[in-house]
PDB file of C-alpha atoms in Angstrom:
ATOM      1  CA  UNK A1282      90.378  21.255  26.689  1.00 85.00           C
ATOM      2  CA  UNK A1283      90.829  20.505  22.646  1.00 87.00           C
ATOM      3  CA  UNK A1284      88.800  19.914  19.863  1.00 86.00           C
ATOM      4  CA  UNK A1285      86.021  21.479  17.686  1.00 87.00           C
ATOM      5  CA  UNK A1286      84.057  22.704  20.781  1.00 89.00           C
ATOM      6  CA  UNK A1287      86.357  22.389  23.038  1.00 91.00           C
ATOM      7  CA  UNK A1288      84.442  19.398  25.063  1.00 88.00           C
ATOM      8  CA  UNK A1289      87.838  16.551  24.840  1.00 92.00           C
ATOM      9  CA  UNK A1290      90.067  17.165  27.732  1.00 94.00           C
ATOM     10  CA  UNK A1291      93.697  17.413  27.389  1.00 95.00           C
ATOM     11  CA  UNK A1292      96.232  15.009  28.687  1.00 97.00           C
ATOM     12  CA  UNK A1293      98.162  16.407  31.510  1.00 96.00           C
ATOM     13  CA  UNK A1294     102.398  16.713  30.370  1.00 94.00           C
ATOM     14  CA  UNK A1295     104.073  20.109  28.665  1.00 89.00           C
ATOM     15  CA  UNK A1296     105.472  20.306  25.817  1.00 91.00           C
ATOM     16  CA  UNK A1297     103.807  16.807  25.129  1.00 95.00           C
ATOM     17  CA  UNK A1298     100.545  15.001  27.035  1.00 96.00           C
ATOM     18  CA  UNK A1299     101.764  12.691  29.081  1.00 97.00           C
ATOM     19  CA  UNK A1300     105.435  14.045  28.811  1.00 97.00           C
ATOM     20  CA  UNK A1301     106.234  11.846  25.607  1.00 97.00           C
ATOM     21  CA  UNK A1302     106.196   8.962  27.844  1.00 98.00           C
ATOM     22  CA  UNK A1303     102.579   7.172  27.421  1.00 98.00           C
ATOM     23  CA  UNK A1304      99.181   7.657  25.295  1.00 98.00           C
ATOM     24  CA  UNK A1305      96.992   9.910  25.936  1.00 97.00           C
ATOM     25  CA  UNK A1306      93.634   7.682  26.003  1.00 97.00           C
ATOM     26  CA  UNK A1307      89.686   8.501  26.496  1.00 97.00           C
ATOM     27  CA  UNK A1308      88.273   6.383  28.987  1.00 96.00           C
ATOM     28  CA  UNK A1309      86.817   3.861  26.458  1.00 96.00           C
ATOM     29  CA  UNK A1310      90.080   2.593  25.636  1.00 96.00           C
ATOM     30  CA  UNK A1311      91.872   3.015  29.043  1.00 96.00           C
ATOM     31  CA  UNK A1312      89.191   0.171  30.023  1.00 95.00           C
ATOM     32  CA  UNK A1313      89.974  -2.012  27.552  1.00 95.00           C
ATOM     33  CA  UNK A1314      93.926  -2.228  28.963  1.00 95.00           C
ATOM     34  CA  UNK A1315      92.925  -2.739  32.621  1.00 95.00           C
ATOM     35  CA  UNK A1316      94.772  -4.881  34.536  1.00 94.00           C
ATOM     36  CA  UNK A1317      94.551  -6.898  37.554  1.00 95.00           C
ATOM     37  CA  UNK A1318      97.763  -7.937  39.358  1.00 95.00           C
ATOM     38  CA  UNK A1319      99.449  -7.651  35.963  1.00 94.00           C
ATOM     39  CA  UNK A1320      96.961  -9.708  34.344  1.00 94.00           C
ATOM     40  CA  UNK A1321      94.993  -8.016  31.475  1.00 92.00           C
ATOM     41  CA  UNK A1322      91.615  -7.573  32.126  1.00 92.00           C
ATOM     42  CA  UNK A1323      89.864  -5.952  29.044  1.00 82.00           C
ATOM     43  CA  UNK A1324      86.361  -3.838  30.444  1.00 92.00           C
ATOM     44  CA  UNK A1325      84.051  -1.679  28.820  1.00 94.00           C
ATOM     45  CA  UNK A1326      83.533   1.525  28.847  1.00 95.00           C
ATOM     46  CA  UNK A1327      81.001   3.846  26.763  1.00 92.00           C
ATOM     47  CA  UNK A1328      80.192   0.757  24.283  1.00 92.00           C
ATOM     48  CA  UNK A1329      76.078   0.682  24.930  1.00 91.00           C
ATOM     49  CA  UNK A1330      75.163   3.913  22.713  1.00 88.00           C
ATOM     50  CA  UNK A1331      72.912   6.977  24.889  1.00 88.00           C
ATOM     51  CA  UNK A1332      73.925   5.727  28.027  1.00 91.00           C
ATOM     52  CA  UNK A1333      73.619   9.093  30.308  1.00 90.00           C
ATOM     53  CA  UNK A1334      75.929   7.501  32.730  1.00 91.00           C
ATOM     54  CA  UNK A1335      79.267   7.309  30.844  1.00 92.00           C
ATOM     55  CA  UNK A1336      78.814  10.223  28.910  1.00 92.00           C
ATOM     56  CA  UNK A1337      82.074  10.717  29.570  1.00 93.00           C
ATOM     57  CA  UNK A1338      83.469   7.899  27.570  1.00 95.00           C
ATOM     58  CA  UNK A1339      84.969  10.066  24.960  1.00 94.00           C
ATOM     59  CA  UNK A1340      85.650  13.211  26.660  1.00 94.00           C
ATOM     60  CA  UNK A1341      87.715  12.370  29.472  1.00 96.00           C
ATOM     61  CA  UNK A1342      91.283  11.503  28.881  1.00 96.00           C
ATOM     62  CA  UNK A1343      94.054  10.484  31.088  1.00 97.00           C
ATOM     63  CA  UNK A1344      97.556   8.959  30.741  1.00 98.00           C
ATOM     64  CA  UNK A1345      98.308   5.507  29.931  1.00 98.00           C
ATOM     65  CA  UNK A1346     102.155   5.351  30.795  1.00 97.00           C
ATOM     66  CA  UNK A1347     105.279   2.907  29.070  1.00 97.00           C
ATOM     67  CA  UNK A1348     106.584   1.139  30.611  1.00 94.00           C
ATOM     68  CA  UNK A1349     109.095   1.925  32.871  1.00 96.00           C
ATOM     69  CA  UNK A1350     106.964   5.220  33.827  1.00 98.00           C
ATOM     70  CA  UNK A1351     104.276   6.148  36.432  1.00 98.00           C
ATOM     71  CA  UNK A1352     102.436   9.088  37.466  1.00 97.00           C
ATOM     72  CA  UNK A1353      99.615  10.923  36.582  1.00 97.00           C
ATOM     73  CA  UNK A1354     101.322  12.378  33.734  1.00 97.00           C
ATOM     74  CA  UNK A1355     103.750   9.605  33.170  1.00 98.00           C
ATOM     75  CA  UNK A1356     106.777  11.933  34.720  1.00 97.00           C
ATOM     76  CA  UNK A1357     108.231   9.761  36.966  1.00 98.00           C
ATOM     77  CA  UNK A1358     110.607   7.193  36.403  1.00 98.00           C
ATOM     78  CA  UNK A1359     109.707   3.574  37.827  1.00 98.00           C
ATOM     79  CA  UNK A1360     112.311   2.124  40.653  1.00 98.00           C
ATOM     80  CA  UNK A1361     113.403  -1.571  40.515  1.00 97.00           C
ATOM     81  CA  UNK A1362     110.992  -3.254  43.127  1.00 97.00           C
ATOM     82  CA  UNK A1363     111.668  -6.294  45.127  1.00 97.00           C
ATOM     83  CA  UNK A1364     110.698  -8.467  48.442  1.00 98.00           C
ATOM     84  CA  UNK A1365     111.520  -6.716  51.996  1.00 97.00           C
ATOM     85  CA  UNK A1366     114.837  -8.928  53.731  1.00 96.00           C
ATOM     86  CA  UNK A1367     113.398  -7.474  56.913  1.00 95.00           C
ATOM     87  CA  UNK A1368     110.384 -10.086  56.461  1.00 95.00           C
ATOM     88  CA  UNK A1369     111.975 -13.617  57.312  1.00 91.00           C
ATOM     89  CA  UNK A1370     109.437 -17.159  57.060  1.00 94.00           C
ATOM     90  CA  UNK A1371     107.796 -16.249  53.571  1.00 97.00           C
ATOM     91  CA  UNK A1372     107.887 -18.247  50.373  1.00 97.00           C
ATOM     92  CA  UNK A1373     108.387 -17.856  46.767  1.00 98.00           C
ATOM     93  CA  UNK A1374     105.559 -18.202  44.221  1.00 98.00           C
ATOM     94  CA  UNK A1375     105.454 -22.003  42.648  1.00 98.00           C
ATOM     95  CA  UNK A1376     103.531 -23.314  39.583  1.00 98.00           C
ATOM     96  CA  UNK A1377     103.361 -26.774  38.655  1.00 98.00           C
ATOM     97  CA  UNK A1378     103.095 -27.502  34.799  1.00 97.00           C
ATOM     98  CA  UNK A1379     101.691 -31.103  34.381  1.00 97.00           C
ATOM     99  CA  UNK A1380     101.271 -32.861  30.649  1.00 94.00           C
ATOM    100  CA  UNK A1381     101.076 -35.996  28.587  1.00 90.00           C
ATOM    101  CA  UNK A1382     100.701 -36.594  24.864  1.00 86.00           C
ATOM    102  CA  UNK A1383     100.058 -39.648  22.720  1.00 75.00           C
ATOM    103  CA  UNK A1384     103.158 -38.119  20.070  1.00 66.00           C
ATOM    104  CA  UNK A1385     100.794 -40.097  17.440  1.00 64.00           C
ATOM    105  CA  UNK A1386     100.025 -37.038  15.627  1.00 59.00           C
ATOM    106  CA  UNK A1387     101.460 -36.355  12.700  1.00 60.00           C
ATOM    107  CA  UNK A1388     103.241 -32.864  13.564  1.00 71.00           C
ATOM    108  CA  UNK A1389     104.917 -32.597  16.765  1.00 77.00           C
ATOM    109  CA  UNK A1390     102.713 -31.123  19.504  1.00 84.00           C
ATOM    110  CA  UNK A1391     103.345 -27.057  20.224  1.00 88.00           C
ATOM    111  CA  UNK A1392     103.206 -24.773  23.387  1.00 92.00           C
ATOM    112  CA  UNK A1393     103.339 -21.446  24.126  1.00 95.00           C
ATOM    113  CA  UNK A1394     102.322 -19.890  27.527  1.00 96.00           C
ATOM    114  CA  UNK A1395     101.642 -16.177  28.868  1.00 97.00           C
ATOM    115  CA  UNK A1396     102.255 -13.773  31.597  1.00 97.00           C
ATOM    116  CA  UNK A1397     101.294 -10.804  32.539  1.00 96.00           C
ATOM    117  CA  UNK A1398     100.319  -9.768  28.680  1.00 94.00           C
ATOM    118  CA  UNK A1399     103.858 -11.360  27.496  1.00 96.00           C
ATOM    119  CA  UNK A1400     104.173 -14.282  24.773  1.00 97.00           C
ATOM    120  CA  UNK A1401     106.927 -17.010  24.986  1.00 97.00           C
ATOM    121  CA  UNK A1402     108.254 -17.983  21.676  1.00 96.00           C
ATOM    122  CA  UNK A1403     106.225 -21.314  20.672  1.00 95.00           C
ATOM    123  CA  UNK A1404     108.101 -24.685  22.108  1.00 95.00           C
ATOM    124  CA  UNK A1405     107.538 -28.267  21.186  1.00 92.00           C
ATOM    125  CA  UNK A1406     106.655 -30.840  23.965  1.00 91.00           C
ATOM    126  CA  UNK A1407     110.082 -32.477  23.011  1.00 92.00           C
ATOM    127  CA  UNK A1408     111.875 -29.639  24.730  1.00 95.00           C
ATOM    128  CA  UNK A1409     113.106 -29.902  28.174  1.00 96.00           C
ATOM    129  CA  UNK A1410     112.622 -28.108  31.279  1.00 97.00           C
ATOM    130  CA  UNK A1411     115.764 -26.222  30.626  1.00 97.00           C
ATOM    131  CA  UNK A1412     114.055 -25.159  27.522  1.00 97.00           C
ATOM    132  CA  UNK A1413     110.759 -23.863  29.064  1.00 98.00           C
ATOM    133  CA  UNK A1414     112.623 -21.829  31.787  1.00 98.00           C
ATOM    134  CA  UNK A1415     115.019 -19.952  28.881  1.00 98.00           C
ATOM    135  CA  UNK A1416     111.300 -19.295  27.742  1.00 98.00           C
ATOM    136  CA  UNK A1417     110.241 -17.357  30.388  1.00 98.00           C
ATOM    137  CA  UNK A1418     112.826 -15.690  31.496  1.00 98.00           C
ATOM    138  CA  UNK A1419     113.261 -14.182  27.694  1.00 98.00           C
ATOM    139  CA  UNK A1420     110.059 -12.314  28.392  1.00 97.00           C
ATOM    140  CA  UNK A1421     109.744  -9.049  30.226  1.00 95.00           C
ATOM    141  CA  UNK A1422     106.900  -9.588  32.183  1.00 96.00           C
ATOM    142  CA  UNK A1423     109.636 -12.019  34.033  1.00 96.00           C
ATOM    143  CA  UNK A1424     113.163 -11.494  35.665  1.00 94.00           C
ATOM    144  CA  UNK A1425     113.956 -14.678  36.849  1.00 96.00           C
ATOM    145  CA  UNK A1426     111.955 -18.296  37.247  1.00 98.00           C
ATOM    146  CA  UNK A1427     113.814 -21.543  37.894  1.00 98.00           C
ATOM    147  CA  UNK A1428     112.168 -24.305  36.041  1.00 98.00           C
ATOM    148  CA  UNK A1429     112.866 -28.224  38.057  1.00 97.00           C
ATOM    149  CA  UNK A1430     111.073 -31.493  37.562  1.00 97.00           C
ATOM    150  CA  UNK A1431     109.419 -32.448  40.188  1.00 97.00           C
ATOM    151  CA  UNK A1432     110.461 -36.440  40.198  1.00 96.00           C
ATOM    152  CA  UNK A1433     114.326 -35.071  41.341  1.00 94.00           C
ATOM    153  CA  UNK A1434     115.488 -38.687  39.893  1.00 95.00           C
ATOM    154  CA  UNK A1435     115.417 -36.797  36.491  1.00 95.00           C
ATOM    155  CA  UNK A1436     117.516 -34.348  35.775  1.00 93.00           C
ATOM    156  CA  UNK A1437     120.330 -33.600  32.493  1.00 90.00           C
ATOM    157  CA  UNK A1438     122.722 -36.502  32.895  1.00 91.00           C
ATOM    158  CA  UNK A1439     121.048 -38.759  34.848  1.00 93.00           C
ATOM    159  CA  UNK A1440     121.339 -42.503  34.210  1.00 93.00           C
ATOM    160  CA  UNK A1441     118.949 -44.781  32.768  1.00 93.00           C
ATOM    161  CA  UNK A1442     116.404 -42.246  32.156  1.00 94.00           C
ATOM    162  CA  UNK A1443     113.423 -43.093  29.500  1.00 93.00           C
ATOM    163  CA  UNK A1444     113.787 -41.691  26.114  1.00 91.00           C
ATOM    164  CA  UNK A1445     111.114 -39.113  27.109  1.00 92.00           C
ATOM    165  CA  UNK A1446     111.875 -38.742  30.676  1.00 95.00           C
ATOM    166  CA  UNK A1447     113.078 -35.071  30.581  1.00 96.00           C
ATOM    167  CA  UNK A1448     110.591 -33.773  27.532  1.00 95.00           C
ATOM    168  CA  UNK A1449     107.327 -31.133  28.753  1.00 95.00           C
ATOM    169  CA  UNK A1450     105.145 -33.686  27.994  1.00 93.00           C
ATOM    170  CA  UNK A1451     105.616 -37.353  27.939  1.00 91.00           C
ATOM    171  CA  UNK A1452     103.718 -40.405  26.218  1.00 88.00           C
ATOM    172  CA  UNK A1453     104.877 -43.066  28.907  1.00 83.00           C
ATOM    173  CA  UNK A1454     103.680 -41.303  32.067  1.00 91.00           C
ATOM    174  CA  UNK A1455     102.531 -37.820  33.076  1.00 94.00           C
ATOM    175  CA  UNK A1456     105.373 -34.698  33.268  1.00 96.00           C
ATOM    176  CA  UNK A1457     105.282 -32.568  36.349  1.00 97.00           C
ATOM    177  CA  UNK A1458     107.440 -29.386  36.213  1.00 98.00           C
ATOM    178  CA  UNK A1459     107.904 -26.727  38.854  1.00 98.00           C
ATOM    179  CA  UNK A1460     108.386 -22.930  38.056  1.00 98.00           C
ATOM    180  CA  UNK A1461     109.578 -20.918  40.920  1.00 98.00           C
ATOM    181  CA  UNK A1462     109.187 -16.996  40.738  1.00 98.00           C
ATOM    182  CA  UNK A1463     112.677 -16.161  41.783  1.00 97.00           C
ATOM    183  CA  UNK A1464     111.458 -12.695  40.514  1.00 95.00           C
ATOM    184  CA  UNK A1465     109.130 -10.916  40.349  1.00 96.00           C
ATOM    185  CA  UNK A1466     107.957 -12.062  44.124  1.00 97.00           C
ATOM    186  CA  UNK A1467     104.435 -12.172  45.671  1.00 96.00           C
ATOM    187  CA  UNK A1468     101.676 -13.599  44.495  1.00 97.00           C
ATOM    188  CA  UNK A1469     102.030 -13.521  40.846  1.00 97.00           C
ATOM    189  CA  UNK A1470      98.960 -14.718  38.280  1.00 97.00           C
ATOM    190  CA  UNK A1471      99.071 -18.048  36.680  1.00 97.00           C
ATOM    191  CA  UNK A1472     100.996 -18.819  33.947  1.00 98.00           C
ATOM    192  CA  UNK A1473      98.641 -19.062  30.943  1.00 96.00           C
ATOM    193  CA  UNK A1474      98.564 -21.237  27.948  1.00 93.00           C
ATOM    194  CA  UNK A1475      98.264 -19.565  24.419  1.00 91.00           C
ATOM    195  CA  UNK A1476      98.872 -22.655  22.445  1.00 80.00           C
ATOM    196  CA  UNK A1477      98.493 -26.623  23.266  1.00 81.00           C
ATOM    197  CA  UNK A1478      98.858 -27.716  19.668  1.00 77.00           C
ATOM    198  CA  UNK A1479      98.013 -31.456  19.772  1.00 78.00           C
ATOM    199  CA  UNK A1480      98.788 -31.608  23.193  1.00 83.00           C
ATOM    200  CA  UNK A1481      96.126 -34.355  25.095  1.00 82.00           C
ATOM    201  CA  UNK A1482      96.519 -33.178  28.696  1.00 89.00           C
ATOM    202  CA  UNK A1483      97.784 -30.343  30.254  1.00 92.00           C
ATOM    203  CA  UNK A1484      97.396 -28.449  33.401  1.00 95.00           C
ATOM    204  CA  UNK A1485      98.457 -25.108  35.186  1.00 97.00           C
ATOM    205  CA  UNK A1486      98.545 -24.678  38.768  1.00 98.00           C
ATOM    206  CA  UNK A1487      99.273 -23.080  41.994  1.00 98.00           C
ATOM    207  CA  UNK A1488     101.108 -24.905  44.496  1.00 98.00           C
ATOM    208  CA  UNK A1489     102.979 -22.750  46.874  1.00 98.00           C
ATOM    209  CA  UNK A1490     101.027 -19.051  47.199  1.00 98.00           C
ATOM    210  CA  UNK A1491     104.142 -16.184  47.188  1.00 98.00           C
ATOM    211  CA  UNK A1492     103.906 -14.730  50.104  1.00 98.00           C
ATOM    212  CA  UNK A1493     107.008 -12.579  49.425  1.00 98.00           C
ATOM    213  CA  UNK A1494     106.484  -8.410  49.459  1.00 97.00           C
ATOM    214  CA  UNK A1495     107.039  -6.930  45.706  1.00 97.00           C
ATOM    215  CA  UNK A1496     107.424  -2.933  46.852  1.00 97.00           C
ATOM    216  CA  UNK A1497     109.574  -0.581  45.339  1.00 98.00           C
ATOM    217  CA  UNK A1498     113.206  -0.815  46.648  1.00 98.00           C
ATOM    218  CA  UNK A1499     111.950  -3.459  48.417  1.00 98.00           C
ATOM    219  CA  UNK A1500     110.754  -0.894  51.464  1.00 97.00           C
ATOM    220  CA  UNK A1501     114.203  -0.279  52.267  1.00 97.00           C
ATOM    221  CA  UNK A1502     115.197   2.964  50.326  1.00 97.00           C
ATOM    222  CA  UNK A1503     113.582   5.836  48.325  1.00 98.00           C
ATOM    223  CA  UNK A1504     112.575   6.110  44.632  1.00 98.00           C
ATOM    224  CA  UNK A1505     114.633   8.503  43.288  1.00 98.00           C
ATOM    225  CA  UNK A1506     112.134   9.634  39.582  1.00 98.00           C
ATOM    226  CA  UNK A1507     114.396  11.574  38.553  1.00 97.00           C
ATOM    227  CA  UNK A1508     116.215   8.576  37.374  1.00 97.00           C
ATOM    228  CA  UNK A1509     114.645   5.480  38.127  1.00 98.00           C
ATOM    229  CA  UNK A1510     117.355   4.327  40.769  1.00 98.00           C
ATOM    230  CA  UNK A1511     116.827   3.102  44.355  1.00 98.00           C
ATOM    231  CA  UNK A1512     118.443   5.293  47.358  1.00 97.00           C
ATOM    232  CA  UNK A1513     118.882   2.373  49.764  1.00 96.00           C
ATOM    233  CA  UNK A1514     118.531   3.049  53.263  1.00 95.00           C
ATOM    234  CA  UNK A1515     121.680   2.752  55.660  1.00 92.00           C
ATOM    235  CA  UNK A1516     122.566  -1.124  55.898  1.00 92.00           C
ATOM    236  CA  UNK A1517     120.692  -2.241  52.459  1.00 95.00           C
ATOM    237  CA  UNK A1518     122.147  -2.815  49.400  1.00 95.00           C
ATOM    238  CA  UNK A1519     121.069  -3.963  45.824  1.00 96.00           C
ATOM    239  CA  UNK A1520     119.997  -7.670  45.501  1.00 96.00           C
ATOM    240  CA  UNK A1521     119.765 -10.893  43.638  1.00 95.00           C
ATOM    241  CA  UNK A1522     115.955 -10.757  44.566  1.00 94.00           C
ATOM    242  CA  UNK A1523     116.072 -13.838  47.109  1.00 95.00           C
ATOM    243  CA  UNK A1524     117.629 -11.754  49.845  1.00 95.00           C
ATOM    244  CA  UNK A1525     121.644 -12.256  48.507  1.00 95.00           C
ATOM    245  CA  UNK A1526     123.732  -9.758  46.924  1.00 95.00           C
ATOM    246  CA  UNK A1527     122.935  -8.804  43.266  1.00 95.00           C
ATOM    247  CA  UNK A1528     122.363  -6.683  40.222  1.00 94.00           C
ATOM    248  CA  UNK A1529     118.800  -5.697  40.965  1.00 95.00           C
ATOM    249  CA  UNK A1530     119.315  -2.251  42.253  1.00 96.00           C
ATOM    250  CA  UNK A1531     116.445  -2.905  44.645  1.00 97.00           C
ATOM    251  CA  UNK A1532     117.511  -2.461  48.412  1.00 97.00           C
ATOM    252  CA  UNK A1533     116.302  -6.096  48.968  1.00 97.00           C
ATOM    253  CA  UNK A1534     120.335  -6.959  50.186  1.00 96.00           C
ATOM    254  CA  UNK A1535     120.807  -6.779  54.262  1.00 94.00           C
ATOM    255  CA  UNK A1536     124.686  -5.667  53.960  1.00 88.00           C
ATOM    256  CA  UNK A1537     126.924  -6.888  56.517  1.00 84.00           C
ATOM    257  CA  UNK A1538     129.612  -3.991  55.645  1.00 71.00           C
ATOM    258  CA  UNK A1539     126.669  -1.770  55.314  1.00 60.00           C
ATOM    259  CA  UNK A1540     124.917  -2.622  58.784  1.00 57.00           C
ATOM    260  CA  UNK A1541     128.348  -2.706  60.354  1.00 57.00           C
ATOM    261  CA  UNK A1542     128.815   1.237  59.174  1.00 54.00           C
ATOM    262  CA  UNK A1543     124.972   1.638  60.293  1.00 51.00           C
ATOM    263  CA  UNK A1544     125.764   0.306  63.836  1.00 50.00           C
ATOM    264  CA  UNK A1545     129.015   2.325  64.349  1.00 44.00           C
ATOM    265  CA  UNK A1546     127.262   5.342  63.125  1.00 42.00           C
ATOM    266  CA  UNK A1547     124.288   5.111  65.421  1.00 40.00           C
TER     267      UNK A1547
END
């Protein structure tokens, strides 16, 4: 315990609370960064004054960790997580991004989504699919989303296209765009929009549920906290995140080599 009468708990972590790796917060402000599947959820905590039941608003501390940490004292290093390649028949997580705009404004029309707490930089409807999946994928709360249009008959190159057949929003019809969560996997929260500057229609939705696992080393190895690496089982390597060999460090790859040396072994 700390302060003048030693009533504010401590943060658990030596030399420093929370082993230099987080905030030590009261309870009041841990509710305000809540989350829900990644999403922030701001509660509160404490805020009606004399209330007997949260006394504790102010008193009781605990760890909020960086990321890249866990743990009740924020000690342990976080593994790379990804979907199990022992679980065949399951899909990846897809949003469909549908707009149209007028383009009689006098400014061109902004955008800017969120996701999981993380802010694109701000596009213009002009900009192309291309341009929207850079977007995300420049954000952390992201490793990898392909972004397609959904009439296939459009696409960089194509013939005979109209002038605003591959923008985010068009003026002669209505844009559909796909985002597939390549990574992370599961299912992910919606895509939010920040900013719809001029924009006259647009709409965020889920069209394919992920029904893809999102565990640490995908279920096939140990977290090793010491250093934040996977130890993948016998026959499992690291991953691309869609079940193919890759840079993920996650155990999500079923080796051939690897299973051969697993079979011969056992």
């Amino acid at each position: 315990f700390t302060g003048a009468a030693c009533d504010i708990m401590t943060c658990p972590g030596r030399p420093l609370e929370c082993h230099g790796n987080g905030e030590c917060l009261n309870m009041a402000t841990l509710a305000t960064r809540a989350q829900i599947n990644g999403d922030p959820v701001s509660y509160t905590y404490g805020s009606v004054p004399n209330d007997h039941l949260r006394w504790d608003f102010d008193q009781v501390r605990g760890c909020y960790c960086s990321s890249g940490w866990e743990g009740y004292d924020c000690s342990l290093k976080s593994c790379p997580k990804g979907d199990d390649p022992n679980t065949p028949h399951q899909f990846n997580e897809v949003q469909t991004i549908t707009c149209t705009t007028d383009f009689n404004s006098i400014e061109t029309p902004n955008l800017q989504f969120t996701f999981r707490g993380e802010t694109t930089i701000t596009l213009q409807s002009t900009h192309t699919a291309q341009d929207l999946e850079h977007a995300l994928n420049q954000i952390s709360s992201i490793s990898k989303v392909s972004a397609t249009y959904a009439d296939s008959s459009i696409y960089e190159g194509a013939v005979g296209l109209d002038l605003d057949a591959l923008q985010i929003c068009r003026s002669s019809t209505t844009q559909v765009i796909n985002i597939e969560f390549l990574s992370p996997t599961g299912n992910v929260p919606l895509i939010k929009l920040v900013d719809d500057t001029n924009i006259d229609g647009i709409s965020i939705m889920e069209t394919i549920p992920g029904t893809k696992e999102y565990r640490t080393c995908s279920g096939r190895g140990l977290c090793n906290h010491s250093n934040g690496l996977c130890e993948c089982f016998i026959g499992y390597a690291s991953s691309d995140g869609q079940g193919g060999p890759g840079l993920l460090g996650d155990c999500g790859y079923r080796s051939p080599v690897e299973l051969e040396r697993a079979e011969i072994y056992y």
